Every structure is written in structure tokens, then in C-alpha cells.
Tab-separated table of C-alpha atoms in Angstrom:
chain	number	residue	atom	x	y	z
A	21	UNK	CA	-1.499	12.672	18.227
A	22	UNK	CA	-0.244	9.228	17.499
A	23	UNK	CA	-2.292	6.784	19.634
A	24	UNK	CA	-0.027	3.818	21.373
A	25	UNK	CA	-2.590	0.874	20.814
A	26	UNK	CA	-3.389	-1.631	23.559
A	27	UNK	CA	-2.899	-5.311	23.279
A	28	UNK	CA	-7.151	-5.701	22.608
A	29	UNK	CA	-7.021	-3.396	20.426
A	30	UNK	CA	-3.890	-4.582	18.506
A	31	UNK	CA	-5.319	-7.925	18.199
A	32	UNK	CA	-8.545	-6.285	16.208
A	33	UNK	CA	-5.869	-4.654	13.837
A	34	UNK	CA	-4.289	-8.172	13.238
A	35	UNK	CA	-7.513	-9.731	12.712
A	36	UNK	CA	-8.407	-7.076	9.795
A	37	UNK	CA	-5.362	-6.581	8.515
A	38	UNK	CA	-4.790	-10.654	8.102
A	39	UNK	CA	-7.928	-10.732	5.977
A	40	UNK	CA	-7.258	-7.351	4.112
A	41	UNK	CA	-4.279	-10.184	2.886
A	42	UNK	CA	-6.479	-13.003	2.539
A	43	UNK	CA	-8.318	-10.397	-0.185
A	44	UNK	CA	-5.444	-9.926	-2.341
A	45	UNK	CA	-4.737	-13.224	-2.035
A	46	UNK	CA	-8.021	-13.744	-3.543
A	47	UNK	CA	-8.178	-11.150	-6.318
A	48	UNK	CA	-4.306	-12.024	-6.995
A	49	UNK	CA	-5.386	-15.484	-8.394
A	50	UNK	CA	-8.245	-13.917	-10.586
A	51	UNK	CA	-5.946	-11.157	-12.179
A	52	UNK	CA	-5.149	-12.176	-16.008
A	53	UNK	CA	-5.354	-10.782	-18.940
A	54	UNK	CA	-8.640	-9.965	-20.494
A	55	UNK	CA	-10.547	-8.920	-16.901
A	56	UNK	CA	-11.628	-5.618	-16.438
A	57	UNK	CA	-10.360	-3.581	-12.835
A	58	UNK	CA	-14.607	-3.757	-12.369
A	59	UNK	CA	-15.051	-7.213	-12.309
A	60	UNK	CA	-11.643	-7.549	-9.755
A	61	UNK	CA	-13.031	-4.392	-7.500
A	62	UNK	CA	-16.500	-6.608	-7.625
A	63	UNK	CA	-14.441	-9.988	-6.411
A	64	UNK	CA	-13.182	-7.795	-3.489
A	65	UNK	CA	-16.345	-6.367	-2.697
A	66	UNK	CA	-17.610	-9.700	-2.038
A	67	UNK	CA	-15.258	-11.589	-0.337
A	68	UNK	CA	-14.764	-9.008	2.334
A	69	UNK	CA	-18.762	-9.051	2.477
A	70	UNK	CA	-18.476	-12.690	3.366
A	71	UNK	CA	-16.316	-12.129	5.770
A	72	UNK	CA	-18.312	-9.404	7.706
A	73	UNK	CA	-16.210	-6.713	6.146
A	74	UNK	CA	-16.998	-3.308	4.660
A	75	UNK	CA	-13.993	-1.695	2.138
A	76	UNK	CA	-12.541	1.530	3.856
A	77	UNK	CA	-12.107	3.045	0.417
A	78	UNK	CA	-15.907	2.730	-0.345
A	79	UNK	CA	-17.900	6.494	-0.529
A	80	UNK	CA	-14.398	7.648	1.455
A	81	UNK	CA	-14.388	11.477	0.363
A	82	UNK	CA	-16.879	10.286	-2.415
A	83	UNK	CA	-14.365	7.524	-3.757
A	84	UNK	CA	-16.518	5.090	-5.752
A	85	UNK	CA	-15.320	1.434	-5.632
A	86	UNK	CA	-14.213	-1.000	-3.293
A	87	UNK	CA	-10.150	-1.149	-4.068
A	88	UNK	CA	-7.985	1.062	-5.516
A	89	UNK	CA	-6.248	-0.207	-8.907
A	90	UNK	CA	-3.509	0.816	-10.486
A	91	UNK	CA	-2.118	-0.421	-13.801
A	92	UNK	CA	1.014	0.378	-15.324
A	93	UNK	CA	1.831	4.369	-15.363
A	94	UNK	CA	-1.206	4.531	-12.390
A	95	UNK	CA	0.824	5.602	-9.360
A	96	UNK	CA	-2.194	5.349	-7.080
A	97	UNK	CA	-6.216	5.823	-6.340
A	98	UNK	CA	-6.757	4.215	-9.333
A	99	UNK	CA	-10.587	3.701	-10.028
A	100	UNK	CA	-12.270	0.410	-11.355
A	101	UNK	CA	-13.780	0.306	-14.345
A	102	UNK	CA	-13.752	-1.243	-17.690
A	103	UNK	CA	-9.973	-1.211	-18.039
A	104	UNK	CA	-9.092	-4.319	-19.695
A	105	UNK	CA	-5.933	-5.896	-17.371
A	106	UNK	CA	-3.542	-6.801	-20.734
A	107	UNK	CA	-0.378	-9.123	-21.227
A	108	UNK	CA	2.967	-7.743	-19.612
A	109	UNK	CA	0.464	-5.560	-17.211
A	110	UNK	CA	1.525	-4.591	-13.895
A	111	UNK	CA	-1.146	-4.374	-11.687
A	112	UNK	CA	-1.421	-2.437	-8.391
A	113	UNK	CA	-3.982	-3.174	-5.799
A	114	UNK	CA	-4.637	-1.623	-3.143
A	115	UNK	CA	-7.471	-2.490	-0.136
A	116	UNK	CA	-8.250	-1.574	3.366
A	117	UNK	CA	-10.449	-3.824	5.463
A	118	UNK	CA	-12.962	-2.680	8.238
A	119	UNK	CA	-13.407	-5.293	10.586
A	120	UNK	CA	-14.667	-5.075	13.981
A	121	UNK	CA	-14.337	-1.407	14.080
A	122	UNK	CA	-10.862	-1.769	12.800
A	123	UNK	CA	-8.769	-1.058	9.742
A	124	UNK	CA	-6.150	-3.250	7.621
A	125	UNK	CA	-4.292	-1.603	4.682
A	126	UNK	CA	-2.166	-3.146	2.202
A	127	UNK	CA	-1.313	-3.012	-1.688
A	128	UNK	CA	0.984	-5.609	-3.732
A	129	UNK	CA	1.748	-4.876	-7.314
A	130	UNK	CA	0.930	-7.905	-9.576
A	131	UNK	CA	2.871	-9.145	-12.395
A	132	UNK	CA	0.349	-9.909	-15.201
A	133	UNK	CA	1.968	-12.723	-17.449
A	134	UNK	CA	5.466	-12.225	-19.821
A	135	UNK	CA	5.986	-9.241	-18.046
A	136	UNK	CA	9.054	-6.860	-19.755
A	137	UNK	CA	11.869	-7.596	-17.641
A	138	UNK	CA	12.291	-3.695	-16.620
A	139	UNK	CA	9.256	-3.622	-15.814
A	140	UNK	CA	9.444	-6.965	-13.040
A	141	UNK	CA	12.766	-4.938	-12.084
A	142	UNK	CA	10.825	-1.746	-10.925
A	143	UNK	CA	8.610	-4.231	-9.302
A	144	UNK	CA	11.058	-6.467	-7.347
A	145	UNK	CA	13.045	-3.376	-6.506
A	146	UNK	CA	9.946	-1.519	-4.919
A	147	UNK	CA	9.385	-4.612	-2.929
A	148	UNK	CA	12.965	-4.996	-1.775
A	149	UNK	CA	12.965	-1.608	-0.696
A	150	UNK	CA	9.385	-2.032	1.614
A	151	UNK	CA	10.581	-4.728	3.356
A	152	UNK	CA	14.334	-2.995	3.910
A	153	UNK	CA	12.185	-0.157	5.585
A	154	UNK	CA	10.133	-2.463	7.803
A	155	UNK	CA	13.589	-4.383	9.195
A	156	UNK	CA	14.727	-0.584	10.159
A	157	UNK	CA	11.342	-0.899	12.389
A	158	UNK	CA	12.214	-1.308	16.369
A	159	UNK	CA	11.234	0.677	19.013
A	160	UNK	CA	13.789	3.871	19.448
A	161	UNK	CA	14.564	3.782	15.746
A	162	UNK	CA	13.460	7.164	14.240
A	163	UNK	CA	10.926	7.286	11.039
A	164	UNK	CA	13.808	8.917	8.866
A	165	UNK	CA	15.199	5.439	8.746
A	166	UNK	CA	12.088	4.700	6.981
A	167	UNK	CA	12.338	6.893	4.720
A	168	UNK	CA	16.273	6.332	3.892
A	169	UNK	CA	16.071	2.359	3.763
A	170	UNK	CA	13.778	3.422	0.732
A	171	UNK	CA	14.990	5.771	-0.841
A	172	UNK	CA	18.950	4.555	-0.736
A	173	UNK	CA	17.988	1.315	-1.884
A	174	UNK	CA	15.853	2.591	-5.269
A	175	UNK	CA	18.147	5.772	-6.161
A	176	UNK	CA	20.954	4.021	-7.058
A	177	UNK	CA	19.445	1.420	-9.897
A	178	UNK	CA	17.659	4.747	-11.300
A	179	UNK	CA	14.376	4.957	-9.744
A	180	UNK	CA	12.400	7.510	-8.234
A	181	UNK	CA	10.448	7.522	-4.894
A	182	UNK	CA	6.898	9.594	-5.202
A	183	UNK	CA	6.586	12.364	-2.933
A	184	UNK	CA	3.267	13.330	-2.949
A	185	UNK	CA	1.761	10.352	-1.241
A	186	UNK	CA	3.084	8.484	1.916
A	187	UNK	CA	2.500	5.782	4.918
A	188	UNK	CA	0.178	6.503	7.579
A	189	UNK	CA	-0.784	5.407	11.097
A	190	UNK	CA	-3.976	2.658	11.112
A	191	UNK	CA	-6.223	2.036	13.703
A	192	UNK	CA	-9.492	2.806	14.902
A	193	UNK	CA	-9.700	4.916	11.800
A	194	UNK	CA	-7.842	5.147	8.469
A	195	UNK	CA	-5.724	7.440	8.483
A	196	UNK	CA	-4.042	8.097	11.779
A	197	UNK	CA	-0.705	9.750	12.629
A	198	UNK	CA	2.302	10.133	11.828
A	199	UNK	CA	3.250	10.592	8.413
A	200	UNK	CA	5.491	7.811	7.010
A	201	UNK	CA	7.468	9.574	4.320
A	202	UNK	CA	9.796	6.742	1.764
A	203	UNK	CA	12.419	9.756	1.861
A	204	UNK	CA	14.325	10.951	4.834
A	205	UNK	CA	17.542	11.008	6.743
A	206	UNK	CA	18.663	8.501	8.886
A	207	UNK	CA	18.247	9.317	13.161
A	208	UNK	CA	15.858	11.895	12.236
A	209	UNK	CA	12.236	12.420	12.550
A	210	UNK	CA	9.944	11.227	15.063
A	211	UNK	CA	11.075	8.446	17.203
A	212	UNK	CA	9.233	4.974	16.886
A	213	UNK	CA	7.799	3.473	20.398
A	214	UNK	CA	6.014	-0.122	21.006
A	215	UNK	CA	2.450	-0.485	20.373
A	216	UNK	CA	2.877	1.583	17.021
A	217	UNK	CA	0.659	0.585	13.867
A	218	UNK	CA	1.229	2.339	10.794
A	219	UNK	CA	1.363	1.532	6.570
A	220	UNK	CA	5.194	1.357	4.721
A	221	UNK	CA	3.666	1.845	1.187
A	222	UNK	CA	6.414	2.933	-0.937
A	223	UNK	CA	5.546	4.081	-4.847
A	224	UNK	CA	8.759	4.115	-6.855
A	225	UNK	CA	8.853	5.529	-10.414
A	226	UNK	CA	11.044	4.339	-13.042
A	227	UNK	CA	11.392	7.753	-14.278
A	228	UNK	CA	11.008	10.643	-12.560
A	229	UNK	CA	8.920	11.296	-9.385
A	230	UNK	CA	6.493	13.743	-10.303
A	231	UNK	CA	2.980	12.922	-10.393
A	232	UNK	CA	-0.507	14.522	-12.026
A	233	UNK	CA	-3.988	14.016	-10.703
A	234	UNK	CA	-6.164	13.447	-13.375
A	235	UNK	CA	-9.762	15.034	-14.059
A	236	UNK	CA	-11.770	12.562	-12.044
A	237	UNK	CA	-9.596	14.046	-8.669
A	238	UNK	CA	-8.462	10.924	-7.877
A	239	UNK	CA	-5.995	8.687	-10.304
A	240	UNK	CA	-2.857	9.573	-9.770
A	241	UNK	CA	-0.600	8.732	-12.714
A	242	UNK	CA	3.241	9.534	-13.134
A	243	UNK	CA	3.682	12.915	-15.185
A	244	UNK	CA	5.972	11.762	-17.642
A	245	UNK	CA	3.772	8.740	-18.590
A	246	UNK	CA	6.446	5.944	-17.225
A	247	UNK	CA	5.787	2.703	-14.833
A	248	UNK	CA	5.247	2.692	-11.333
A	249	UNK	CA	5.117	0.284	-8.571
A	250	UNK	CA	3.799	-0.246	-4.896
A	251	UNK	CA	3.375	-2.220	-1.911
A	252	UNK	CA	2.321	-1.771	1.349
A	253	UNK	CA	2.286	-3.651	4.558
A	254	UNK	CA	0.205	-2.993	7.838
A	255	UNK	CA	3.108	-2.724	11.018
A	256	UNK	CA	3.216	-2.515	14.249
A	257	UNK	CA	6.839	-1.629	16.980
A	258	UNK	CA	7.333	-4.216	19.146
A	259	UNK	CA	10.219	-4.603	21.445
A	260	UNK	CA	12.825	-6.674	19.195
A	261	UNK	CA	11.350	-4.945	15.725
A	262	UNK	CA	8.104	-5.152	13.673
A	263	UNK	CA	5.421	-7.168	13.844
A	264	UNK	CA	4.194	-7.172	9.666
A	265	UNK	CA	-0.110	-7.289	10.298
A	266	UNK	CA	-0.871	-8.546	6.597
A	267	UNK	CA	1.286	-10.706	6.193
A	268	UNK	CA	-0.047	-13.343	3.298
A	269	UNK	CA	-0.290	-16.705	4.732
């Protein structure tokens, strides 16, 4: 079922997912080389504390830290831990804010320093692509627009869009529907309708798309060892488009 949210209720969405952004905008400046992914999940931990947030991702299906971070040939669900964040790194992190009752999801990829310039490609490409999918966002347009803003705007420079893992609906809890897949055909799929919240979180591989989970059933890395990127925004359909719910100020 994918729940139409009411204007209360969309305002508690807004509230978490503006400080879900406030919190990368806080790790964001403490990323640089020679930190460890602990000490940056620990700098999350406490400035949603301080806020009167919890983390979604915290003892979710037994997942152990407060963010998920992903460096370099990470796709996703990477776990802090003594990972030192090097020169040239890129840096994906990813956090989801319960506030009120209500969640806020979003994930930038960071460029750490003299970053390789294929490597800020992939990046600035992944990006371009997320926020082509959120301008197909109106109410009537279909979620295989989504999908195709995505996937015709990374194909064609090389890239790959990951399969596995997609966009979700966000509400009450943290994972809602639909399914948001960064593939699809345009006009097809469900149709979108105001008072819609849901994630565009597109991962685009420089190689191919295939991923591997490794041992610890979580971090997902891409299977023939090459970069990936991500972000995600927080949306929800309004009338004339999208509203983006964390947005960085």
C-alpha cells in the first residue's frame, strides 16, 4: 500500500529529513584524509543525539552503526570501522533520521581531496542523473520516468546503474512503498499522485553493475572491484513537481 501523507504529517517528514541534511552537512566538513569511517559514524551519532534524534540504521536487522559508509568500490551498507578515509577517496554516506516519529533519508558521495578526475566524473554524473530523476517528479508522471531519467543519462558516458538496490517510500517507517527502481521505461510503472514521499538514491558503477555482498551480510561492494557513487534525496509530489525534503541549506 503506498500511504498518501497528510499535510501534519508531511511537515514531520520535512522537519527530519531537513536535519538528516544538517548531519551530512556536519560529517561532510569533518571528512579528510587520515579519519577513520568510526570516528565519522561517532560525529553522526552525536549530533543527531543533540538534536533529539535516534539513527534509523542503528540495530535495524542487527546493523551495527549509526550511518552507512561507503568508500570507493563500496556500493552501499557500508559499516564503520577503522577504515582510514585516504587522499583521492570518494566517500559515500548515507543516514536516516528519526525525528518525531518520522524518518529522513539521504546519502551524498564526498570527494576526499585531489580526487582522480574519473573518479569526480562518476561522481558528478551520478548526481546529475538524481536530480534529472527528481525534475521528472509531478503528480501523473509514472515511476518509469524515474527510472529512465537515470539510467539514459549514465549509459551513454559508460556507466552502470546497480540493480540490486533501489528508492523507497519514507514515512512513518523506513521503508515504505513503492519501489523506486533507477532503470525503467518511460509512461510506465505506477503512476505518481500528490502527497507522495519517497528516496531517488541512484548507485552508478563505473564498470559494470553487478554487485557481491560480502561476509559480514551487509557491505555491498561492486563485483569487479571498480568505483561507485550515490546520492539520495528525500521527495515528496506536489501539484507543479517535487518538493526535495533534505535539501542542504
Amino acid at each position: 500500500m503506498i500511504f498518501i501523507k497528510t499535510a501534519s504529517e508531511i511537515d514531520k517528514i520535512r522537519r527530519s529529513g531537513r536535519l538528516a541534511s544538517q548531519t551530512l552537512d556536519h560529517v561532510g566538513a569533518n571528512i579528510a584524509p587520515g579519519v577513520t569511517t568510526r570516528e565519522l559514524d561517532r560525529l553522526i551519532s552525536g549530533f543527531m543525539a543533540s538534536r533529539g534524534a535516534v539513527p534509523a540504521t542503528l540495530g535495524y536487522k542487527r546493523f551495527p552503526a549509526s550511518s552507512c559508509i561507503s568508500v570507493n568500490e563500496v556500493v552501499c551498507h557500508g559499516i564503520p570501522d577503522s577504515r582510514i578515509i585516504m587522499d583521492g577517496d570518494l566517500v559515500k554516506v548515507d543516514v536516516t533520521t528519526v525525528l518525531d516519529g518520522f524518518f529522513g533519508d539521504t546519502c551524498r558521495t564526498f570527494k576526499v581531496g585531489n580526487v582522480p578526475p574519473k573518479a569526480a566524473a562518476l561522481a558528478d554524473a551520478t548526481y546529475e542523473a538524481m536530480m534529472l530523476a527528481i525534475a521528472a517528479v509531478r503528480d501523473g508522471a509514472r515511476l518509469g520516468d524515474i527510472g529512465f531519467a537515470v539510467q539514459s543519462h549514465v549509459e551513454p558516458k559508460g556507466y552502470s546503474v546497480v540493480r540490486e538496490f533501489v528508492g523507497h517510500g519514507v514515512g512513518k517507517e523506513f521503508h515504505e512503498s513503492p519501489s523506486v527502481h533507477h532503470r525503467g521505461e518511460k509512461g510506465a510503472g505506477v503512476k505518481l499522485k500528490s502527497g507522495m514521499t519517497f528516496t531517488i538514491e541512484p548507485m552508478v558503477n563505473e564498470g559494470g553493475w553487478k554487485v557481491k555482498v560480502l561476509g559480514d551480510g551487509w557491505t555491498a561492494v561492486t563485483a569487479d572491484g571498480k568505483l561507485s557513487a550515490q546520492f539520495e534525496h528525500t521527495l515528496l509530489v506536489d501539484g507543479g513537481g517535487s518538493e526535495i525534503l533534505t535539501l542542504s541549506e
